[in-house]
CSV table of C-alpha atoms in Angstrom, one decimal:
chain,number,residue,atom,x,y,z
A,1,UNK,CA,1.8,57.5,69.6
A,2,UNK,CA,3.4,57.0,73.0
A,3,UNK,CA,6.2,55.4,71.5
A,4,UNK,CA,7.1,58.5,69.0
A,5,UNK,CA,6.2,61.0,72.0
A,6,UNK,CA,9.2,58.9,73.9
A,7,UNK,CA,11.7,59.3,71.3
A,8,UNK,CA,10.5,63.0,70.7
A,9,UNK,CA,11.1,63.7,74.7
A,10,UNK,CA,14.6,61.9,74.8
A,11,UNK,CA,15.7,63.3,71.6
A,12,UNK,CA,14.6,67.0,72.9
A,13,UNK,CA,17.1,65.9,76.1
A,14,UNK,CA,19.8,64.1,74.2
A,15,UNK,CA,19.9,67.5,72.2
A,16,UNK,CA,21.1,69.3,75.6
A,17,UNK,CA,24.9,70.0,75.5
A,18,UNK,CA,26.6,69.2,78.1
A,19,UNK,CA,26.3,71.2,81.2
A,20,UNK,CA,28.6,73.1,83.0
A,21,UNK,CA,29.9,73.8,86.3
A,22,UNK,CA,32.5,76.9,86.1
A,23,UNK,CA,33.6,78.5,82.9
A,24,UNK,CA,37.0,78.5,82.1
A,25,UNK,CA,38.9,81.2,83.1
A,26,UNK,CA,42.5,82.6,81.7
A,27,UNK,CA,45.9,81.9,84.2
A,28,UNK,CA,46.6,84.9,86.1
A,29,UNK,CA,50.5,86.0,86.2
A,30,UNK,CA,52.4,89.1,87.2
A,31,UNK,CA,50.2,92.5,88.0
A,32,UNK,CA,47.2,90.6,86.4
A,33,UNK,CA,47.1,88.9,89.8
A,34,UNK,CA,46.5,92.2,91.6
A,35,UNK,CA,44.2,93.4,88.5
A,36,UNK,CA,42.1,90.7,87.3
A,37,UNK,CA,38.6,90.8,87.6
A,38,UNK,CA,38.2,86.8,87.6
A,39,UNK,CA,41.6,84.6,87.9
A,40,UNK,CA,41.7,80.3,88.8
A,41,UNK,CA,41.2,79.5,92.3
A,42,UNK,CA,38.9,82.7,93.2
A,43,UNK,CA,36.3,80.3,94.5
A,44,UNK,CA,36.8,77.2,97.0
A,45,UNK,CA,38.0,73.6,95.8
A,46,UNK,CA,37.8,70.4,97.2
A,47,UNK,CA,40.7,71.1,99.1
A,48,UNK,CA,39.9,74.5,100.3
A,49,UNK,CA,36.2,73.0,101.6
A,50,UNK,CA,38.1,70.3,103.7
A,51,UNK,CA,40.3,72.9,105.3
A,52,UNK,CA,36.9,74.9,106.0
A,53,UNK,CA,35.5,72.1,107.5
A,54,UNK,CA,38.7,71.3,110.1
A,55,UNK,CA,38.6,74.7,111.0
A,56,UNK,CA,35.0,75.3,111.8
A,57,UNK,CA,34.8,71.2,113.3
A,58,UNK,CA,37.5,72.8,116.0
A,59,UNK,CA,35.6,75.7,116.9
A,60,UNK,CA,32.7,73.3,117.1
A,61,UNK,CA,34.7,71.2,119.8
A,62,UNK,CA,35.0,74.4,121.6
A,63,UNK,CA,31.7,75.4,121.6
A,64,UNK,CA,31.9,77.9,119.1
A,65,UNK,CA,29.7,78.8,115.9
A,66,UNK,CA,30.9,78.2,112.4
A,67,UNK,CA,32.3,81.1,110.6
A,68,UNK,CA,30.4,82.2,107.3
A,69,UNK,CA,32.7,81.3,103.9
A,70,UNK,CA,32.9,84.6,102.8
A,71,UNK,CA,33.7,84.6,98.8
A,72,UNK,CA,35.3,88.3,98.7
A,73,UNK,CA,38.0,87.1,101.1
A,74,UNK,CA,38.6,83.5,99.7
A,75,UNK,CA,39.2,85.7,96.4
A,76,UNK,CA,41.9,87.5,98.0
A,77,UNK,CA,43.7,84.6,100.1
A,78,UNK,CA,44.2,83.5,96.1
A,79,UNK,CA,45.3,86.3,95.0
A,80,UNK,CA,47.7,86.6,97.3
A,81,UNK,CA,49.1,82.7,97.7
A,82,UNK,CA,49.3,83.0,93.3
A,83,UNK,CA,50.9,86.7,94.4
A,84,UNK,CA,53.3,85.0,96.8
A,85,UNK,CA,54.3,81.4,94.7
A,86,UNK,CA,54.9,83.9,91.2
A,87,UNK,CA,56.0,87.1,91.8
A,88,UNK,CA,57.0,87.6,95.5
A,89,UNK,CA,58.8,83.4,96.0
A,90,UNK,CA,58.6,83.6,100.1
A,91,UNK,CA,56.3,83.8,102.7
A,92,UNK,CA,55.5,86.8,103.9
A,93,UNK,CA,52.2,89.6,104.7
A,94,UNK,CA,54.0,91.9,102.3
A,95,UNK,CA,52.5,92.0,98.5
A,96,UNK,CA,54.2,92.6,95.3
A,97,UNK,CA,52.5,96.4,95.4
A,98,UNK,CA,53.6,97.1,99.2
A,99,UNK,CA,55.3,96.6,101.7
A,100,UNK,CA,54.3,94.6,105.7
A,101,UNK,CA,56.7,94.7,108.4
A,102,UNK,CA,55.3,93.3,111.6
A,103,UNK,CA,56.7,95.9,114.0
A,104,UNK,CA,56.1,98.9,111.7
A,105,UNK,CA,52.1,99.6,112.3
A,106,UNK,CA,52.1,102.6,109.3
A,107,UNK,CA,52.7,99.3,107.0
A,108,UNK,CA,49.7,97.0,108.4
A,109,UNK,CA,47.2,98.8,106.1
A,110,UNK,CA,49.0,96.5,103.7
A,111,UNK,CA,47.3,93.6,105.4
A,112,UNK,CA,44.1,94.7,106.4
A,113,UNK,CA,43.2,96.6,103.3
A,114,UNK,CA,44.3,94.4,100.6
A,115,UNK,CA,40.2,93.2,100.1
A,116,UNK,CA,39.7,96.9,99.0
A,117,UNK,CA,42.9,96.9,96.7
A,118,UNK,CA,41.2,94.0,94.7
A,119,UNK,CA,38.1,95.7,94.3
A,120,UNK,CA,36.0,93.0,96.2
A,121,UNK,CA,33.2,94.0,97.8
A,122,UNK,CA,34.6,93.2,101.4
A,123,UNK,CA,34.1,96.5,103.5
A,124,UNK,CA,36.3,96.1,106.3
A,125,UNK,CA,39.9,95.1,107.3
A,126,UNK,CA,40.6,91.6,107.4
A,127,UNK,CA,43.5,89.5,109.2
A,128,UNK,CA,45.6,86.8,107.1
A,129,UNK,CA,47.3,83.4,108.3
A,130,UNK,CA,49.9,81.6,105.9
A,131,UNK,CA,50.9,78.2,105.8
A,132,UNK,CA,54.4,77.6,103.7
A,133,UNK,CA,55.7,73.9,103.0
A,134,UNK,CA,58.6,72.9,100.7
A,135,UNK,CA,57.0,71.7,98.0
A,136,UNK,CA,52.7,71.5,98.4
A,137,UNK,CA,49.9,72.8,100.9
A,138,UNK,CA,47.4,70.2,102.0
A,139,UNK,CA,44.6,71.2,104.3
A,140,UNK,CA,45.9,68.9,107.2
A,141,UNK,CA,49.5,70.0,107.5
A,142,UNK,CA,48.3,73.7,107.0
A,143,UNK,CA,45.5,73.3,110.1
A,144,UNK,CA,47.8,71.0,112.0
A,145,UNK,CA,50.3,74.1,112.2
A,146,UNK,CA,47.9,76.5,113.0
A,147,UNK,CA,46.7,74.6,115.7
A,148,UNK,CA,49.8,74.0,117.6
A,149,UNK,CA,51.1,77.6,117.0
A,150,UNK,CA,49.4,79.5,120.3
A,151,UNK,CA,49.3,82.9,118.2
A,152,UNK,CA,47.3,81.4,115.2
A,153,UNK,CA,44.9,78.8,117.6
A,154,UNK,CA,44.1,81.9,119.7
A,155,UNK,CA,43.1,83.4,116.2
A,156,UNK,CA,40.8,80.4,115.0
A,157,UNK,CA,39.4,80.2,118.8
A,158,UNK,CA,38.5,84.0,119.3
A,159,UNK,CA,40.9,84.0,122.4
A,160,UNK,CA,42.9,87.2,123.6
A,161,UNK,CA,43.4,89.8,121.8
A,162,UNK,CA,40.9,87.9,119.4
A,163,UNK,CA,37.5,87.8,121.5
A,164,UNK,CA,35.5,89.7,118.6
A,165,UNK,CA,34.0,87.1,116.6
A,166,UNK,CA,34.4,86.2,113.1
A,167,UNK,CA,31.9,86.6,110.3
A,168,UNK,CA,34.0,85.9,107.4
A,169,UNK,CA,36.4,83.5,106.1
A,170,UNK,CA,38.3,83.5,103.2
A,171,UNK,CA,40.8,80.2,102.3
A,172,UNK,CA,43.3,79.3,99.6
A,173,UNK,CA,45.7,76.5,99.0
A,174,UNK,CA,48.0,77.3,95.7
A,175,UNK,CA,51.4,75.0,95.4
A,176,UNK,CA,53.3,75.6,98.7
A,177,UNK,CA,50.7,78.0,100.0
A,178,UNK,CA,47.8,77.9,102.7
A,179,UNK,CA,46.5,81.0,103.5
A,180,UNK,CA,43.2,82.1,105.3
A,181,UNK,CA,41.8,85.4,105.7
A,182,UNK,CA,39.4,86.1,108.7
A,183,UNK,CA,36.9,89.2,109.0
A,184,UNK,CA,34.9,90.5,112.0
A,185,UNK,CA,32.3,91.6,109.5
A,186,UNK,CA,29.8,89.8,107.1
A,187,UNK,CA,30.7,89.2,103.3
A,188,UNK,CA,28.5,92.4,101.3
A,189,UNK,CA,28.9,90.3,98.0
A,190,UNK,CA,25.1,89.1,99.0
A,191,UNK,CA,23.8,92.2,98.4
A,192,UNK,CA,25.5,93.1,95.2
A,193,UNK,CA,25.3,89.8,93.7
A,194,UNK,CA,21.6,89.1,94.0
A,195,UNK,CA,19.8,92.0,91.7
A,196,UNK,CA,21.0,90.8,88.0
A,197,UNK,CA,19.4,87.6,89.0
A,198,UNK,CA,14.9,87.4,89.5
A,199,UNK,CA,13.3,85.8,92.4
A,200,UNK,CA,11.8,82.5,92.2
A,201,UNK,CA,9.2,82.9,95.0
A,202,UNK,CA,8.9,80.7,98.1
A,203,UNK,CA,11.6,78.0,98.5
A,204,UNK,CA,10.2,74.2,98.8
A,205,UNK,CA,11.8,71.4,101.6
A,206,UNK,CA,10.9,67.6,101.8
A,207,UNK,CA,12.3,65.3,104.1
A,208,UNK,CA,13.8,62.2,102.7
A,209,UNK,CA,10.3,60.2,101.8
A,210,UNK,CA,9.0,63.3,100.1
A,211,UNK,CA,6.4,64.9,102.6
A,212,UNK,CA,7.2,69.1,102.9
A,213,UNK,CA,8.6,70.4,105.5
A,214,UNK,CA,9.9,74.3,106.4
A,215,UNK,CA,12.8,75.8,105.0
A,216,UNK,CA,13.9,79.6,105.3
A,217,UNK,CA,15.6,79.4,102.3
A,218,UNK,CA,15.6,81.6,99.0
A,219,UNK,CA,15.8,81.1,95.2
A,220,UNK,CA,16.7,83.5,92.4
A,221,UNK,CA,17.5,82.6,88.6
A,222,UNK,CA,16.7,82.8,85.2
A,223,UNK,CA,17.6,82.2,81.3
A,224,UNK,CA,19.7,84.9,79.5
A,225,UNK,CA,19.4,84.6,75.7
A,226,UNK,CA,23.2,86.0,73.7
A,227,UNK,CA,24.4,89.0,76.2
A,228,UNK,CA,20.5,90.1,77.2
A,229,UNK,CA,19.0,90.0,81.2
A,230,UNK,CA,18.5,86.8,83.0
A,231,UNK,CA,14.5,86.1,82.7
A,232,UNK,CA,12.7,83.7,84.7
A,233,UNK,CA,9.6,83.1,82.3
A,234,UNK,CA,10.8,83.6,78.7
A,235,UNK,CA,10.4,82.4,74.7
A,236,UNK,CA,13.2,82.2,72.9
A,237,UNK,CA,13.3,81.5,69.0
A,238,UNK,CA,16.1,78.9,68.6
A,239,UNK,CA,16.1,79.5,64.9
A,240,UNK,CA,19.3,80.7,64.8
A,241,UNK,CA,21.0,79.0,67.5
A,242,UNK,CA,21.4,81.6,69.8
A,243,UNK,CA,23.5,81.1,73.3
A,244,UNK,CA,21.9,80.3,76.7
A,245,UNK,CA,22.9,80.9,79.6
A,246,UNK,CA,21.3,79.3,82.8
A,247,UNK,CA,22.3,80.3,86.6
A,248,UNK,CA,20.6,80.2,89.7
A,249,UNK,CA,21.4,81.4,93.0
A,250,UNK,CA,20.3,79.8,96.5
A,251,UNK,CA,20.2,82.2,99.6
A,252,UNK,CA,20.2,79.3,102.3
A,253,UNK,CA,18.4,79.5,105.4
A,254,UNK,CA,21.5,80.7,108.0
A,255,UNK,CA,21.7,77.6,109.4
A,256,UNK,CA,22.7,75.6,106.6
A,257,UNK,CA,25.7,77.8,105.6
A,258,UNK,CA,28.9,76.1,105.6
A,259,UNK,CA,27.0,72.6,105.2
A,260,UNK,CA,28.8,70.0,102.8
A,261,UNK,CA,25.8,69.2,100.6
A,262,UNK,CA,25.0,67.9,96.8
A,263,UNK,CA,23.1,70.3,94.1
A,264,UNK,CA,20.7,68.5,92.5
A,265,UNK,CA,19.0,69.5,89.0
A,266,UNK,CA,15.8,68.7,87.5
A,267,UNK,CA,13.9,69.3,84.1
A,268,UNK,CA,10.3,68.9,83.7
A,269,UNK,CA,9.2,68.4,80.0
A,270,UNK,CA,6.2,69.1,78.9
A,271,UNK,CA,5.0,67.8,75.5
A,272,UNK,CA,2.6,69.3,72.7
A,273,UNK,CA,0.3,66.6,74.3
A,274,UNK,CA,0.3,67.9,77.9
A,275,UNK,CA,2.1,65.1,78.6
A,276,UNK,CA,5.1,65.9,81.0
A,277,UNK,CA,8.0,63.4,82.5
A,278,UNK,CA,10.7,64.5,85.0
A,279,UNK,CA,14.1,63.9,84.2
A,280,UNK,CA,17.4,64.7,86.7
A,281,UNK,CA,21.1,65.9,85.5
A,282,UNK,CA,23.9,64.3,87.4
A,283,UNK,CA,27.4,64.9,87.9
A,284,UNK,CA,28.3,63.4,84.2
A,285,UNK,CA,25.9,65.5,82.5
A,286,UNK,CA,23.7,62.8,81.5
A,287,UNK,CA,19.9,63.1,81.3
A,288,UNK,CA,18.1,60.6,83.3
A,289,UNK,CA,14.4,59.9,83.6
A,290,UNK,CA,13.3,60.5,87.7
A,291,UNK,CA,10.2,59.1,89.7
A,292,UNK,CA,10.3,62.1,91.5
A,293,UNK,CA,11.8,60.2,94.6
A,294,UNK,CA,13.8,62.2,96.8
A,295,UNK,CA,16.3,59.5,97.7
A,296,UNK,CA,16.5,58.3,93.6
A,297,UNK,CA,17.3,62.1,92.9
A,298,UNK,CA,20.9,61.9,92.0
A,299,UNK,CA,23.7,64.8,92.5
A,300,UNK,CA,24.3,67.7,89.8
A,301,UNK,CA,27.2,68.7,92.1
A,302,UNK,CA,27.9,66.6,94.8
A,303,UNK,CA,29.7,67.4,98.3
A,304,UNK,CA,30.0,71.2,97.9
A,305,UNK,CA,30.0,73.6,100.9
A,306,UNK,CA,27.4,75.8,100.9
A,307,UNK,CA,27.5,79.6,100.4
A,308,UNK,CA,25.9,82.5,100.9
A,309,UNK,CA,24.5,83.2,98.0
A,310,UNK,CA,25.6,80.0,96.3
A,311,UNK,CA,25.6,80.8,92.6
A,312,UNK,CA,25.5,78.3,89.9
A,313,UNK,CA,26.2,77.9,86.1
A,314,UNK,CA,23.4,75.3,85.4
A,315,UNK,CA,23.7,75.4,81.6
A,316,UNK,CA,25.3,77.2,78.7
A,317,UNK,CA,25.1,76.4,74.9
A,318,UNK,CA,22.6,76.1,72.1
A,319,UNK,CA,19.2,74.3,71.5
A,320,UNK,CA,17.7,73.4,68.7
A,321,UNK,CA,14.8,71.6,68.9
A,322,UNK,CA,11.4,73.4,70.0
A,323,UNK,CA,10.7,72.6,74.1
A,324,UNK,CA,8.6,73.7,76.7
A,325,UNK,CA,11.1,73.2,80.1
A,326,UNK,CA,10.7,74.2,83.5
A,327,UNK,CA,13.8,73.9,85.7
A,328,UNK,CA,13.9,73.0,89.2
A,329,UNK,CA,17.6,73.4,91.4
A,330,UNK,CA,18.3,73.0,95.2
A,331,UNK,CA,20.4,71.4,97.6
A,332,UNK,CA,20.2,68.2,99.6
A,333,UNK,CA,21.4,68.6,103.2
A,334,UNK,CA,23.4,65.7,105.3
A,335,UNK,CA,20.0,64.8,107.1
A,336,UNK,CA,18.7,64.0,103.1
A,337,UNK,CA,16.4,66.7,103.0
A,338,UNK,CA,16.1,68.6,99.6
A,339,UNK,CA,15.0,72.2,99.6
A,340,UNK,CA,14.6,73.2,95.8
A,341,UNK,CA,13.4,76.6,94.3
A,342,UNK,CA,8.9,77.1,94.4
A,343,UNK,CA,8.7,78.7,90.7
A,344,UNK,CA,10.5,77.1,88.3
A,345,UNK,CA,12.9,78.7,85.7
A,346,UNK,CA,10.0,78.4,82.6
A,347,UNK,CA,11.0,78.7,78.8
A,348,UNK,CA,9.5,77.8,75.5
A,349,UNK,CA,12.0,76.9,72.5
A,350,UNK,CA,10.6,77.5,69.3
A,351,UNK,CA,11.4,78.1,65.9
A,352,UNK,CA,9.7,80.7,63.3
């Protein structure tokens, strides 16, 4: 009997497609760039997190905090490094729906206002710094520039005229084109964002040899079944194959934002027997049976910068074998500690 409950559990787990990390979305060209709801490159890449992290690693050597990643402006330093490279072809503040000149100020709502243009839910004016090479953008040649340009270091170092602080950051790097957006206030996306998705109570933390520890942080997530409301407890009748969508969303304690950390992902399976065995997902996909060991708990994502909120695809497809899952998601910080969500997502897959 254990034997056929072991083939029954893998099987159940073999039967999971292949999870996903970011759907695929259509190329933006033309006026779609200025229009699109959701275009490539609207959130960071690996490049965009390493330019984050010269930026905020010089501040640091000057005694000054990080500043938040703020996805509403990172969505608009996109759009307008796409806006520049296909429609516009030069560097410049201007868009291809109006016109910048720096010594005209009735032209600089251009600039500032281009978060509200897009629709994002940035409330305020934000500031813009391009970096232009001949033929591609890296993050180093792009922050190299900025530093040894007095104008733009007195930007990233809050010195005169630029003493307010910054609480958002936006950054793109498309073909030829660097460009970061700064804002002296907070990202609202939190606060919008948050309600489609339901709580998961009280976070968990553990140090790297397991014992708890405090964390400040937050959970939210759920299972939508076809086009229906995320659900955080729910039984779905797999019968007819329907499609599942998993997300969760982490609202990290403050002091972890802007951390390079790995997601990790865990299912617990429980059989018709009671009997239940842990298994993690890592960054192939593959299912993998887990002791429950902090350090053996291998990355779902790994080396991402963390957001506030950081939202996550954690599956999307069909099942068809009956399962009782519960799904456990968090993040492991530099320092190895894992702070994962209390409540589990919990759903039952039957058929009738």
């Amino acid at each position: 009997m254990k034997i056929r409950l072991s083939f029954f559990i893998v099987g159940v787990l073999l039967n999971l497609p292949h999870l996903v990390q970011a759907e695929t979305v259509p190329e933006c060209h033309d006026s779609h760039i200025l229009q699109a709801q959701n275009c490539p490159g609207d959130e960071l890449d690996t490049s965009e997190q390493a330019l984050y992290e010269l930026i905020n690693q010089y501040r640091a050597q000057h005694k000054l905090p990080k500043i938040p990643h703020s996805p509403s402006l990172t969505l608009v330093a996109n759009r307008h490094a796409q806006d520049l490279a296909k429609n516009l072809k030069l560097p410049t503040s201007s868009w291809s729906d109006c016109q910048y000149e720096t010594l005209d100020p009735s032209t600089w709502p251009c600039m500032w206002t281009a978060p509200q243009r897009l629709m994002t839910n940035y409330p305020d004016k934000a500031h813009e710094i391009i970096d232009s090479r001949a033929y591609r953008a890296t993050p180093e040649t792009a922050f190299h520039n900025w530093q040894n340009n007095g104008y733009y270091r007195a930007m990233l170092l809050n010195q005169s005229p630029w003493e307010t602080p910054w609480n958002a950051l936006g950054i793109a790097i498309y073909k030829e084109y660097a460009i970061i957006w700064l804002g002296q206030t907070p990202d609202t996306q939190l606060a919008i964002d948050l309600p489609t998705l339901p709580p998961l109570g009280k976070s968990q933390a553990f140090d790297p040899q397991g014992y708890p520890t405090r964390s400040d942080s937050q959970f939210l997530g759920g299972l939508a079944v076809e086009q229906g409301p995320y659900e955080n407890r729910v039984s779905v009748n797999v019968t007819q194959s329907p499609l599942l969508t998993l997300r969760g969303a982490i609202l990290p304690d403050p002091a972890h934002v802007g951390e390079s950390v790995d997601i990790v992902l865990s299912v617990l399976v429980t059989l018709p027997t009671g009997e239940e065995q842990f298994y993690l997902i890592n960054e192939q996909g593959k299912t993998l049976p887990w002791d429950k060991k902090m350090q053996n708990w291998q990355p779902f994502i790994k080396n991402t910068l963390l957001q506030t909120p950081h939202t996550i695809k954690l599956y999307q497809g069909n099942f068809d074998l009956p399962s009782n899952l519960h799904i456990f998601f968090g993040y492991r910080l530099p320092n190895q500690h894992v702070i994962v969500n209390g409540q589990p997502i919990e759903f039952i897959l039957f058929k009738q």
